[in-house]
Coordinates of C-alpha atoms in Angstrom, one line a residue:
M1 CA 118.3 99.7 153.3
K2 CA 120.4 100.1 156.5
R3 CA 121.2 103.7 155.5
Y4 CA 117.5 104.5 155.0
M5 CA 116.6 103.0 158.4
K6 CA 119.3 105.0 160.2
G7 CA 118.0 108.2 158.6
A8 CA 114.5 107.3 159.5
H9 CA 115.4 106.6 163.1
F10 CA 117.3 109.9 163.3
K11 CA 114.3 111.8 162.0
L12 CA 112.0 110.0 164.4
L13 CA 114.3 110.9 167.3
I14 CA 114.3 114.5 166.3
L15 CA 110.5 114.6 166.1
L16 CA 110.3 113.0 169.6
L17 CA 112.7 115.5 171.1
I18 CA 111.2 118.7 169.7
P19 CA 108.2 118.8 172.1
F20 CA 110.6 118.0 175.0
F21 CA 112.9 120.9 174.3
S22 CA 110.1 123.3 173.4
N23 CA 108.4 122.8 176.8
A24 CA 111.6 122.1 178.8
Q25 CA 112.3 123.7 182.2
V26 CA 115.9 124.6 182.8
G27 CA 117.6 124.2 186.2
I28 CA 121.0 125.6 187.2
G29 CA 122.2 124.0 190.5
T30 CA 119.1 121.8 190.6
I31 CA 117.7 118.9 188.6
S32 CA 114.1 119.7 189.7
P33 CA 113.3 123.2 188.4
N34 CA 110.0 124.7 189.5
G35 CA 110.0 127.5 186.9
M36 CA 110.9 127.8 183.3
L37 CA 114.3 128.8 184.7
T38 CA 115.3 127.9 188.3
V39 CA 118.7 129.0 189.7
D40 CA 119.5 127.3 193.0
A41 CA 122.5 128.8 194.7
S42 CA 121.6 127.5 198.2
S43 CA 124.6 125.1 198.4
G44 CA 127.2 127.6 197.3
T45 CA 128.7 131.0 198.1
T46 CA 128.3 132.5 194.7
A47 CA 125.4 134.9 193.9
A48 CA 122.5 133.2 192.0
L49 CA 122.4 136.0 189.4
E50 CA 124.6 138.9 188.4
L51 CA 123.3 141.7 186.2
V52 CA 126.2 143.9 185.1
A53 CA 125.3 147.6 185.4
Q54 CA 124.9 149.6 182.2
P55 CA 125.3 153.4 181.8
T56 CA 122.0 153.9 179.9
P57 CA 119.0 151.7 179.2
T58 CA 118.7 149.7 176.0
T59 CA 116.8 151.0 173.1
S60 CA 115.4 147.6 172.2
L61 CA 112.4 147.7 174.4
A62 CA 109.9 145.1 175.6
N63 CA 107.6 145.2 178.6
G64 CA 109.2 143.5 181.6
Q65 CA 112.8 143.8 180.6
L66 CA 115.2 144.2 183.6
A67 CA 118.4 146.3 183.7
V68 CA 120.8 147.6 186.4
I69 CA 121.4 151.2 185.5
G70 CA 123.9 152.9 187.7
N71 CA 123.3 151.2 191.1
M72 CA 119.5 150.6 190.8
L73 CA 117.4 147.8 189.3
Y74 CA 114.9 149.1 186.7
M75 CA 112.1 147.4 184.6
Y76 CA 110.7 148.7 181.4
D77 CA 107.0 149.6 181.9
G78 CA 105.3 149.1 178.6
S79 CA 102.1 150.7 179.7
R80 CA 103.9 153.9 180.6
S81 CA 106.6 153.5 177.9
K82 CA 109.6 154.2 180.2
W83 CA 112.2 152.6 182.5
L84 CA 111.1 152.7 186.1
S85 CA 112.8 151.5 189.3
I86 CA 111.6 148.2 190.8
E87 CA 111.3 149.9 194.1
S88 CA 108.6 152.4 194.8
T89 CA 108.4 155.2 197.5
A90 CA 105.3 156.3 199.3
I91 CA 104.8 160.0 200.1
Q92 CA 102.1 160.7 202.7
Y93 CA 100.0 163.8 203.4
A94 CA 97.1 164.3 205.7
R95 CA 95.1 166.9 207.6
D96 CA 93.2 166.3 210.8
G97 CA 89.8 167.9 211.0
S98 CA 88.4 170.1 208.2
S99 CA 90.5 170.2 205.0
D100 CA 88.4 172.9 203.3
D101 CA 90.8 174.8 200.9
N102 CA 93.8 174.0 203.1
Q103 CA 97.3 172.7 202.5
L104 CA 97.7 169.0 203.4
L105 CA 100.4 168.4 206.0
Y106 CA 103.6 166.7 205.0
G107 CA 106.2 165.3 207.3
G108 CA 104.2 165.7 210.4
D109 CA 103.2 169.4 210.4
L110 CA 104.4 171.1 207.2
T111 CA 101.6 173.2 205.6
S112 CA 103.7 175.3 203.2
G113 CA 102.9 175.5 199.5
V114 CA 106.5 176.4 198.6
S115 CA 108.2 173.5 200.4
G116 CA 107.5 169.8 200.4
S117 CA 108.9 166.4 199.7
L118 CA 112.1 167.1 197.7
M119 CA 112.8 164.6 195.0
P120 CA 116.4 163.4 194.6
L121 CA 116.1 161.8 191.2
D122 CA 113.9 162.1 188.1
G123 CA 110.8 160.1 188.7
T124 CA 107.2 159.3 187.9
I125 CA 104.1 159.3 190.1
V126 CA 102.6 155.8 189.4
A127 CA 99.7 155.6 191.9
I128 CA 97.5 157.9 194.1
A129 CA 95.1 157.0 196.8
A130 CA 93.1 159.4 199.0
M131 CA 90.3 159.2 201.5
G132 CA 88.3 161.2 204.0
S133 CA 86.2 160.1 207.0
A134 CA 83.2 162.3 206.6
G135 CA 81.8 165.4 204.8
D136 CA 81.6 166.1 201.1
D137 CA 83.9 165.0 198.2
T138 CA 86.6 167.6 197.7
D139 CA 89.2 168.2 195.0
I140 CA 92.9 167.7 195.8
N141 CA 95.5 169.5 193.9
I142 CA 98.9 167.8 193.5
R143 CA 101.9 169.7 192.3
A144 CA 105.5 169.1 191.6
R145 CA 107.4 172.4 191.6
D146 CA 111.0 173.4 191.0
A147 CA 113.1 175.9 193.0
T148 CA 111.3 178.8 191.2
N149 CA 107.9 177.3 192.1
T150 CA 107.2 176.5 188.4
N151 CA 105.0 173.5 188.1
S152 CA 106.1 170.3 186.2
I153 CA 102.9 168.6 187.6
N154 CA 99.6 170.3 188.3
E155 CA 97.0 167.6 188.7
T156 CA 93.6 167.8 190.4
I157 CA 91.8 164.7 191.6
T158 CA 88.3 164.5 193.0
L159 CA 87.1 162.1 195.7
S160 CA 84.1 159.9 195.1
S161 CA 82.2 158.7 198.2
L162 CA 85.2 160.0 200.1
R163 CA 87.6 157.7 198.2
Y164 CA 90.0 157.9 195.3
I165 CA 92.3 155.2 193.9
D166 CA 94.3 155.4 190.6
N167 CA 97.0 152.8 189.9
A168 CA 97.6 153.9 186.3
V169 CA 99.0 157.4 187.1
N170 CA 101.8 158.5 184.7
L171 CA 103.0 161.9 185.9
D172 CA 106.7 162.8 185.4
F173 CA 108.7 165.1 187.7
N174 CA 112.4 166.1 187.7
A175 CA 115.2 165.8 190.2
G176 CA 115.0 168.9 192.5
D177 CA 111.2 169.2 192.2
F178 CA 109.2 169.1 195.5
I179 CA 105.7 167.7 195.7
T180 CA 102.8 169.4 197.5
A181 CA 99.1 168.7 198.0
R182 CA 96.2 170.9 198.8
A183 CA 92.4 170.5 199.2
R184 CA 91.2 173.0 196.6
D185 CA 87.4 173.0 196.7
A186 CA 86.3 175.8 198.9
S187 CA 82.6 174.9 198.6
T188 CA 83.0 171.4 200.1
T189 CA 84.6 170.1 203.3
T190 CA 86.1 166.7 203.8
T191 CA 87.3 165.8 207.3
N192 CA 90.3 163.8 208.2
L193 CA 91.7 163.7 204.7
S194 CA 94.6 161.5 203.8
L195 CA 96.6 161.2 200.6
V196 CA 99.4 158.7 199.6
I197 CA 101.4 159.2 196.4
W198 CA 103.6 156.4 195.1
V199 CA 106.6 157.3 193.0
K200 CA 109.2 155.3 191.1
W201 CA 112.5 156.6 189.8
R202 CA 112.8 157.1 186.1
Q203 CA 115.5 156.8 183.4

């Protein structure tokens, strides 16, 4: 009888603890975690987290995975099916006055179609935003070109009510490519046209 009661008590204890462990929060350096995992290093001199760098990304892929590859922090972007840097870089172009079939200026005053923002690493354009202040909706041609002016990207966007926003862009370029932008629609004129392209580095 005693043996049976001990076994019953043990089973009851396990049943009571299952919900506790399945919903538990874990704290390291704290007894009051605010997240599923909280690491509090405020009272010490040791870093809260160390991700050891790896030479290449893992092939076991899931959206949101993090990895330090080389000297940069990357996250696996499941919607784009690639590893992209956590950091993003904005590249800005604009043209004061009429932009009718004209190169947009980069870096203050550059209007060349065979020079532009030179990319130091393989990367992906992940977002584009453009606007004008007045006039008609125009087309904007965005290109990534290599040293021989061969296009790896040749994408045309069209303003709508003088605005354009796309946060789901997925356009790859290579290290050594440079990015240019030009208003391409000769039949329409948009004044004070601005364009911002966001890029992330790609593994």
